[in-house]
Coordinates of C-alpha atoms in Angstrom, one line a residue:
Chain A
M1 CA 36.4 149.3 -71.8
T2 CA 38.9 149.7 -74.1
D3 CA 37.9 150.9 -78.2
H4 CA 39.6 149.0 -80.7
R5 CA 39.7 148.8 -84.5
I6 CA 38.3 146.1 -86.7
S7 CA 42.0 146.0 -88.4
D8 CA 43.5 145.2 -85.2
L9 CA 41.2 142.6 -84.1
T10 CA 41.3 141.5 -87.8
H11 CA 45.2 141.0 -87.5
A12 CA 44.7 139.2 -84.1
V13 CA 42.5 136.5 -85.4
V14 CA 44.4 135.8 -88.6
R15 CA 47.8 135.5 -86.5
H16 CA 46.0 132.9 -84.5
R17 CA 44.8 131.2 -87.5
D18 CA 48.1 131.4 -89.5
E19 CA 50.1 130.4 -86.4
R20 CA 48.0 127.0 -86.5
E21 CA 48.1 126.9 -90.0
W22 CA 44.0 126.5 -90.0
G23 CA 43.6 128.6 -93.1
Q24 CA 43.5 125.5 -95.2
F25 CA 40.2 124.5 -93.3
H26 CA 38.5 127.8 -93.5
T27 CA 36.3 128.2 -96.5
P28 CA 33.7 130.4 -96.5
K29 CA 31.3 127.5 -95.8
E30 CA 33.0 126.1 -93.0
L31 CA 33.1 129.7 -91.3
A32 CA 29.5 129.9 -92.1
I33 CA 28.8 126.7 -90.2
S34 CA 30.8 128.4 -87.3
L35 CA 28.5 131.2 -87.1
C36 CA 25.7 129.0 -87.0
V37 CA 27.3 126.6 -84.3
E38 CA 28.5 129.6 -82.2
S39 CA 25.2 131.5 -82.3
A40 CA 23.3 128.7 -81.3
E41 CA 25.7 127.8 -78.2
L42 CA 25.1 131.4 -77.4
L43 CA 21.2 130.9 -77.5
G44 CA 21.4 127.6 -76.2
L45 CA 22.5 129.4 -72.7
M46 CA 19.3 131.5 -72.8
Q47 CA 16.8 128.3 -73.4
W48 CA 13.9 128.1 -71.6
K49 CA 14.1 131.1 -69.6
N50 CA 12.1 134.4 -69.6
G51 CA 11.5 137.5 -68.1
T52 CA 13.0 137.5 -64.6
Q53 CA 14.6 134.3 -65.1
L54 CA 16.2 135.4 -68.2
A55 CA 17.6 138.5 -66.7
E56 CA 18.8 136.1 -64.0
T57 CA 20.4 133.6 -66.2
V58 CA 22.0 136.5 -68.4
A59 CA 23.5 137.7 -65.2
S60 CA 25.0 134.3 -64.0
K61 CA 26.4 133.1 -67.2
R62 CA 27.8 136.5 -68.3
E63 CA 31.2 135.2 -68.8
Q64 CA 29.9 132.4 -70.9
I65 CA 27.7 134.6 -73.1
R66 CA 30.7 137.1 -73.3
D67 CA 33.0 134.3 -74.6
E68 CA 30.5 133.1 -77.1
L69 CA 29.8 136.4 -78.2
A70 CA 33.5 137.0 -78.8
D71 CA 33.7 133.5 -81.0
V72 CA 30.8 134.8 -83.3
L73 CA 32.8 138.0 -83.8
H74 CA 36.0 136.1 -84.5
S75 CA 34.1 133.9 -87.2
V76 CA 32.7 137.1 -88.6
L77 CA 36.4 138.5 -88.9
L78 CA 37.7 135.4 -90.3
L79 CA 35.0 135.2 -92.8
A80 CA 35.2 138.9 -93.7
S81 CA 38.9 138.5 -94.4
E82 CA 38.8 135.2 -96.2
L83 CA 36.1 137.2 -98.4
N84 CA 38.3 140.5 -98.6
I85 CA 35.4 142.3 -97.4
S86 CA 35.4 145.2 -95.1
P87 CA 33.3 144.5 -92.0
G88 CA 32.6 148.1 -91.0
D89 CA 32.0 149.1 -94.6
A90 CA 29.6 146.1 -95.0
L91 CA 27.9 147.2 -92.0
L92 CA 27.4 150.7 -92.7
E93 CA 26.1 150.2 -96.5
K94 CA 23.9 147.6 -95.2
L95 CA 22.5 150.0 -92.8
V96 CA 21.7 152.5 -95.5
K97 CA 19.5 149.5 -97.1
D98 CA 18.1 149.1 -93.9
T99 CA 17.1 152.5 -93.2
K100 CA 15.3 152.6 -96.8
K101 CA 13.5 149.2 -95.7
Y102 CA 12.5 150.5 -92.5
P103 CA 11.8 154.4 -92.4
V104 CA 11.7 155.7 -89.2
E105 CA 8.0 157.2 -89.9
K106 CA 6.7 153.6 -90.5
A107 CA 8.9 151.4 -88.6
K108 CA 9.0 153.3 -85.4
G109 CA 7.8 151.0 -82.4
K110 CA 6.9 148.3 -84.8
N111 CA 8.2 144.7 -84.4
V112 CA 7.3 143.3 -88.0
K113 CA 9.2 142.6 -91.2
Y114 CA 9.5 145.4 -93.7
D115 CA 6.9 143.6 -96.1
E116 CA 4.4 144.0 -93.2
L117 CA 4.9 147.6 -92.4
Chain B
M1 CA 38.6 149.6 -97.8
T2 CA 37.9 152.0 -94.6
D3 CA 39.0 150.9 -91.1
H4 CA 36.3 151.3 -88.7
R5 CA 36.4 151.8 -85.1
I6 CA 33.8 149.3 -83.2
S7 CA 32.8 152.4 -81.0
D8 CA 31.7 154.1 -84.4
L9 CA 30.0 150.9 -85.7
T10 CA 28.2 150.9 -82.4
H11 CA 27.2 153.8 -82.6
A12 CA 25.6 153.7 -85.7
V13 CA 23.5 150.8 -85.0
V14 CA 22.4 152.0 -81.7
R15 CA 21.4 155.2 -83.4
H16 CA 19.3 153.3 -86.1
R17 CA 17.7 151.0 -83.3
D18 CA 16.7 154.2 -81.0
E19 CA 15.3 156.2 -83.9
R20 CA 13.0 153.5 -84.7
E21 CA 12.4 152.6 -80.7
W22 CA 13.4 149.1 -81.4
G23 CA 15.2 148.6 -78.1
Q24 CA 11.9 147.5 -76.3
F25 CA 12.3 144.3 -78.4
H26 CA 15.7 143.8 -77.8
T27 CA 16.5 141.2 -75.1
P28 CA 19.6 139.7 -75.4
K29 CA 17.9 136.4 -76.0
E30 CA 16.1 138.1 -79.3
L31 CA 19.4 139.3 -80.4
A32 CA 20.8 135.8 -79.8
I33 CA 18.1 134.7 -81.8
S34 CA 18.7 137.0 -84.6
L35 CA 22.5 135.7 -84.7
C36 CA 21.1 132.4 -85.4
V37 CA 18.5 133.3 -88.0
E38 CA 20.9 135.8 -90.0
S39 CA 23.8 133.1 -89.5
A40 CA 21.8 130.2 -90.7
E41 CA 20.7 132.8 -94.1
L42 CA 24.5 133.4 -94.6
L43 CA 25.2 129.3 -94.5
G44 CA 21.9 128.9 -96.8
L45 CA 23.6 130.8 -99.4
M46 CA 26.2 128.2 -100.0
Q47 CA 23.9 125.2 -99.4
W48 CA 24.8 121.9 -101.6
K49 CA 27.7 123.6 -103.0
N50 CA 31.0 122.5 -102.6
G51 CA 34.3 122.6 -104.4
T52 CA 34.3 124.7 -107.5
Q53 CA 30.6 125.2 -107.4
L54 CA 31.2 126.7 -104.0
A55 CA 33.6 129.0 -105.3
E56 CA 31.4 130.3 -108.0
T57 CA 28.4 130.6 -105.5
V58 CA 30.5 132.6 -103.1
A59 CA 31.5 134.9 -106.2
S60 CA 28.0 135.3 -107.8
K61 CA 26.5 135.7 -104.4
R62 CA 28.9 138.1 -102.9
E63 CA 26.7 141.0 -102.4
Q64 CA 24.2 139.0 -100.6
I65 CA 27.0 137.3 -98.5
R66 CA 28.4 140.8 -97.6
D67 CA 24.9 141.8 -96.5
E68 CA 24.1 138.8 -94.5
L69 CA 27.6 139.2 -92.7
A70 CA 26.8 142.6 -91.9
D71 CA 23.5 141.7 -90.3
V72 CA 25.2 139.0 -88.1
L73 CA 27.9 141.8 -87.2
H74 CA 24.8 144.1 -86.5
S75 CA 23.6 141.7 -84.1
V76 CA 26.7 141.2 -82.3
L77 CA 27.4 144.7 -81.9
L78 CA 23.6 145.4 -80.3
L79 CA 24.0 142.3 -77.9
A80 CA 27.1 143.4 -76.7
S81 CA 26.0 147.1 -76.2
E82 CA 22.9 145.7 -74.7
L83 CA 25.1 143.7 -72.3
N84 CA 27.7 146.4 -71.6
I85 CA 30.2 144.1 -73.3
S86 CA 33.3 145.5 -75.2
P87 CA 33.4 143.3 -78.0
G88 CA 37.1 143.9 -78.7
D89 CA 38.1 143.1 -75.2
A90 CA 35.9 140.0 -74.9
L91 CA 37.4 138.7 -78.6
L92 CA 40.9 139.5 -77.3
E93 CA 40.3 137.6 -73.8
K94 CA 38.9 134.9 -75.4
L95 CA 41.7 134.5 -77.9
V96 CA 44.2 134.1 -75.0
K97 CA 41.5 131.2 -73.7
D98 CA 41.8 129.7 -77.3
T99 CA 45.8 130.0 -77.3
K100 CA 45.6 128.1 -74.1
K101 CA 43.2 125.5 -75.5
Y102 CA 45.1 124.9 -78.7
P103 CA 48.8 125.4 -78.1
V104 CA 50.6 126.0 -81.5
E105 CA 52.8 123.0 -81.1
K106 CA 50.0 120.7 -80.8
A107 CA 47.3 122.1 -82.9
K108 CA 49.1 123.4 -86.0
G109 CA 47.6 121.8 -88.9
K110 CA 44.9 119.7 -86.9
N111 CA 41.1 120.4 -87.5
V112 CA 40.1 118.7 -84.2
K113 CA 38.6 119.9 -81.2
Y114 CA 40.9 120.8 -78.3
D115 CA 39.8 117.9 -76.1
E116 CA 40.8 115.8 -79.0
L117 CA 44.2 117.2 -79.6
Chain C
M1 CA -5.7 113.8 -88.6
T2 CA -3.9 110.7 -90.1
D3 CA -1.4 108.6 -88.4
H4 CA 1.7 107.7 -90.1
R5 CA 4.7 105.0 -90.2
I6 CA 8.0 106.2 -90.1
S7 CA 8.6 103.9 -93.1
D8 CA 6.2 105.2 -95.1
L9 CA 7.3 108.8 -94.9
T10 CA 10.8 107.9 -95.2
H11 CA 9.8 106.0 -98.6
A12 CA 8.1 109.2 -99.6
V13 CA 10.9 111.5 -99.1
V14 CA 13.5 109.0 -100.5
R15 CA 11.5 108.8 -103.5
H16 CA 11.3 112.4 -104.1
R17 CA 14.9 112.4 -103.9
D18 CA 15.9 109.9 -106.1
E19 CA 13.3 110.8 -109.0
R20 CA 15.7 114.2 -108.6
E21 CA 18.9 112.3 -108.4
W22 CA 19.4 114.7 -105.4
G23 CA 21.5 111.8 -103.5
Q24 CA 24.6 113.0 -105.1
F25 CA 24.2 116.0 -102.9
H26 CA 23.2 114.8 -99.8
T27 CA 26.1 114.1 -97.1
P28 CA 25.1 113.8 -93.9
K29 CA 27.0 117.1 -93.5
E30 CA 24.6 119.0 -95.8
L31 CA 21.7 117.3 -94.5
A32 CA 22.7 118.8 -91.1
I33 CA 23.0 122.0 -92.6
S34 CA 19.6 122.0 -94.0
L35 CA 18.4 121.1 -90.5
C36 CA 20.1 124.3 -89.3
V37 CA 18.8 126.7 -92.1
E38 CA 15.2 125.2 -92.0
S39 CA 14.9 125.2 -88.0
A40 CA 16.2 128.8 -88.2
E41 CA 13.4 129.8 -91.0
L42 CA 11.1 128.5 -88.5
L43 CA 12.1 130.5 -85.7
G44 CA 12.4 133.3 -88.0
L45 CA 8.9 133.4 -88.3
M46 CA 8.4 133.8 -84.7
Q47 CA 11.1 136.3 -84.2
W48 CA 10.7 139.7 -81.9
K49 CA 7.2 138.2 -80.9
N50 CA 6.4 137.2 -77.4
G51 CA 3.2 136.6 -75.2
T52 CA 0.0 137.4 -77.0
Q53 CA 1.8 138.7 -80.0
L54 CA 3.8 135.4 -80.1
A55 CA 0.4 133.7 -79.9
E56 CA -1.2 135.7 -82.7
T57 CA 1.6 135.5 -85.1
V58 CA 1.7 131.2 -84.5
A59 CA -1.9 131.8 -85.6
S60 CA -1.4 133.9 -88.7
K61 CA 1.5 132.1 -90.1
R62 CA 0.2 128.6 -89.3
E63 CA 0.6 127.5 -92.7
Q64 CA 4.3 128.5 -92.9
I65 CA 5.2 127.2 -89.6
R66 CA 3.5 123.9 -90.7
D67 CA 5.5 123.8 -94.0
E68 CA 8.7 124.7 -92.2
L69 CA 8.3 121.9 -89.7
A70 CA 7.6 119.5 -92.3
D71 CA 10.8 120.6 -94.0
V72 CA 12.7 120.2 -90.7
L73 CA 11.1 116.4 -90.3
H74 CA 11.9 115.7 -94.2
S75 CA 15.6 116.6 -93.6
V76 CA 15.5 114.4 -90.4
L77 CA 14.2 111.3 -92.2
L78 CA 16.7 111.8 -95.1
L79 CA 19.6 112.0 -93.0
A80 CA 18.4 109.1 -90.7
S81 CA 18.0 106.9 -94.2
E82 CA 21.3 108.2 -95.3
L83 CA 23.1 107.0 -92.0
N84 CA 20.9 103.8 -91.7
I85 CA 19.4 105.0 -88.5
S86 CA 15.7 103.9 -87.2
P87 CA 14.4 107.6 -86.1
G88 CA 11.9 105.7 -84.0
D89 CA 14.4 103.6 -82.3
A90 CA 16.9 106.4 -81.8
L91 CA 14.2 108.7 -80.1
L92 CA 12.9 105.8 -77.7
E93 CA 16.9 105.1 -76.8
K94 CA 17.4 108.7 -76.5
L95 CA 14.7 109.0 -74.0
V96 CA 15.7 106.4 -71.9
K97 CA 19.0 108.1 -71.5
D98 CA 17.0 111.6 -70.9
T99 CA 15.1 109.7 -68.3
K100 CA 18.3 109.1 -66.3
K101 CA 19.4 112.4 -66.9
Y102 CA 16.3 113.8 -65.9
P103 CA 14.8 111.9 -63.3
V104 CA 11.1 113.0 -62.6
E105 CA 11.6 113.7 -58.9
K106 CA 14.4 116.1 -59.4
A107 CA 13.4 117.6 -62.9
K108 CA 9.8 118.2 -62.2
G109 CA 8.6 121.7 -63.0
K110 CA 12.2 122.5 -63.4
N111 CA 13.7 124.8 -66.6
V112 CA 17.4 123.9 -66.0
K113 CA 20.1 121.9 -67.8
Y114 CA 20.6 118.5 -66.3
D115 CA 24.2 119.3 -64.7
E116 CA 22.1 122.1 -62.8
L117 CA 19.6 119.9 -61.2
Chain D
M1 CA 15.3 98.2 -87.2
T2 CA 11.9 98.5 -85.9
D3 CA 9.0 100.6 -87.7
H4 CA 7.1 103.1 -85.6
R5 CA 3.9 104.9 -85.9
I6 CA 4.3 108.7 -85.3
S7 CA 1.5 108.7 -83.1
D8 CA 3.4 106.2 -80.7
L9 CA 6.6 108.4 -80.7
T10 CA 4.3 111.5 -79.9
H11 CA 3.0 110.1 -77.1
A12 CA 6.3 108.8 -75.7
V13 CA 7.5 112.4 -75.8
V14 CA 4.4 114.2 -74.7
R15 CA 4.2 111.3 -71.7
H16 CA 8.2 112.4 -70.8
R17 CA 7.0 116.0 -70.8
D18 CA 4.1 115.6 -68.7
E19 CA 5.8 113.8 -66.0
R20 CA 8.1 116.4 -65.5
E21 CA 5.7 119.3 -65.8
W22 CA 7.7 120.9 -68.4
G23 CA 4.8 121.7 -70.7
Q24 CA 4.8 125.3 -69.2
F25 CA 8.0 126.0 -70.4
H26 CA 7.3 124.5 -74.2
T27 CA 6.1 127.6 -76.2
P28 CA 6.1 127.2 -80.0
K29 CA 9.1 129.8 -79.9
E30 CA 11.1 127.7 -77.2
L31 CA 10.6 124.6 -79.1
A32 CA 11.7 126.0 -82.2
I33 CA 14.6 127.4 -80.3
S34 CA 15.4 123.8 -79.7
L35 CA 15.4 122.8 -83.0
C36 CA 18.0 125.3 -84.0
V37 CA 20.2 124.5 -80.9
E38 CA 20.0 120.8 -81.4
S39 CA 20.5 121.0 -85.1
A40 CA 23.9 123.0 -84.7
E41 CA 24.9 120.6 -82.1
L42 CA 24.3 118.1 -84.9
L43 CA 26.1 120.1 -87.3
G44 CA 28.9 121.1 -84.9
L45 CA 29.9 117.2 -84.6
M46 CA 31.1 117.6 -88.5
Q47 CA 32.6 120.8 -88.3
W48 CA 35.9 121.5 -90.2
K49 CA 35.6 117.9 -91.9
N50 CA 35.0 116.9 -95.3
G51 CA 35.4 114.1 -97.7
T52 CA 37.4 111.2 -96.1
Q53 CA 37.5 112.7 -92.8
L54 CA 34.0 113.6 -92.9
A55 CA 33.0 109.9 -93.3
E56 CA 35.5 108.9 -90.8
T57 CA 34.0 111.3 -88.2
V58 CA 30.3 110.4 -88.9
A59 CA 31.5 106.7 -88.3
S60 CA 33.4 107.4 -85.0
K61 CA 30.7 109.8 -83.9
R62 CA 27.8 107.9 -84.8
E63 CA 26.3 107.3 -81.3
Q64 CA 26.3 111.3 -80.6
I65 CA 24.9 111.8 -84.2
R66 CA 22.4 109.5 -83.4
D67 CA 21.4 111.0 -80.1
E68 CA 21.4 114.5 -81.7
L69 CA 19.1 113.3 -84.7
A70 CA 16.6 112.0 -82.2
D71 CA 16.6 115.4 -80.2
V72 CA 15.9 117.2 -83.3
L73 CA 12.9 114.7 -84.0
H74 CA 12.0 115.0 -80.3
S75 CA 11.4 118.7 -80.5
V76 CA 9.7 118.1 -84.1
L77 CA 7.2 116.1 -82.3
L78 CA 6.4 118.0 -79.3
L79 CA 6.1 121.2 -81.4
A80 CA 3.8 119.7 -83.8
S81 CA 1.7 118.0 -80.7
E82 CA 1.5 121.6 -79.3
L83 CA 0.2 123.0 -82.5
N84 CA -1.8 120.4 -83.2
I85 CA -0.3 119.4 -86.4
S86 CA 0.0 116.0 -87.9
P87 CA 3.7 115.9 -88.6
G88 CA 3.1 113.1 -91.5
D89 CA 0.2 115.0 -93.0
A90 CA 2.5 118.3 -93.2
L91 CA 5.3 116.2 -94.7
L92 CA 3.1 114.8 -97.4
E93 CA 1.5 117.9 -98.2
K94 CA 4.7 119.7 -98.2
L95 CA 5.9 117.4 -100.6
V96 CA 3.2 118.1 -103.0
K97 CA 4.5 121.7 -102.9
D98 CA 7.9 121.0 -103.2
T99 CA 7.1 118.5 -106.4
K100 CA 5.6 121.6 -108.0
K101 CA 8.4 123.9 -107.1
Y102 CA 11.0 121.3 -108.3
P103 CA 9.5 119.3 -110.9
V104 CA 11.4 116.0 -112.1
E105 CA 12.4 117.1 -115.5
K106 CA 13.7 120.6 -114.6
A107 CA 15.4 119.6 -111.2
K108 CA 16.9 116.2 -112.0
G109 CA 20.9 116.3 -110.9
K110 CA 20.5 119.8 -110.1
N111 CA 21.7 121.7 -106.8
V112 CA 20.0 124.7 -106.9
K113 CA 16.8 126.9 -105.6
Y114 CA 13.5 126.6 -107.4
D115 CA 13.9 130.1 -108.3
E116 CA 17.3 129.3 -110.2
L117 CA 15.9 126.2 -112.1

């Protein structure tokens, strides 16, 4: 399993886009639509399954799941690039906010929203 | 704007999860649900707006958009980690498939699905 | 529990729209975006919960779930009206197709897609 | 174009479900997932298109759009039935709330959320 830099992955998707002159279609809204469409395709692979059946489905559809996950990341990187956002900085700064919203001592082992803690 | 390694970002979200003992709730299906919910929140920020109004909205809601994008990336990394998938490898390998589905000479400047090229 | 005609419900949402002069924003695409955003809000109410916890959540958030479900139906009716589609005819005709895709004798008790039957 | 009663449409989808013994898979959460998956399929039909191109796409994919819309309504009715909610009552009562959130004199011609009015 190779590690990667966000910048290298971003360069790859931006080059793929530019070679095809697709930037003209890639408004932030269209890229957000892509995120919804691809996330729902990923979720659709696991529809109606739970427990053991879910585990079996995740195993048997591993490649499709991997491809859909890649598509979601692809759109994340394109949208971040379009908006001149560093995905890594955004993630780490949001994590600081989440740490305050979900303090360890209150959130530990709880599956509720922060306003229900 | 700092560059980041996928592995460093993954470590950050996994640590955040483990400190809260949230791994027990993070089935692949729940993480895929998260992707849908967060992607739709991101899209919801741009609802009903197009053209100039969309550009203004994207500017005025920049921080919210950045946070939602971070949430989507957060779930991508958790799901990849859960499934023992390298997000970068998955992205680059999917990009090779996309390059075949959308050859430059046929796809250039076209906003159609590969089966309509 | 009152029964309703689709036409009466459609008149109600169309009047609500026209009084506010919102028709100008209601392209089929924006209404499809609404469906995604509202469906994800509905799903978001049940995030991270399963089994007994899910049943409790569905009970305690009943009014929110009911409102989100209403929002989804609202957008279905607006989109159908915009496209001059009869929602009931569309549903019944699609049900005929589904009956062929999922014949009772093959689909009974199975939670798989038609191409896996 | 035939009008329909919600109760008749509900009976049709419930019978379709019961003949296949699918009720065992239809938790409220799975039905909410269906709404997300089907709404995103509907939106996916209009991806990357706007203006004239969107109008052409909506025309050329009319039957697919109609089928996806039917699928969304199908899940709305199943979920409402599962939760013993009258879809029509829920819609009309939510419309009363929306009328208060978006008073005509303030909301007319505006495409903003109620907290921005």
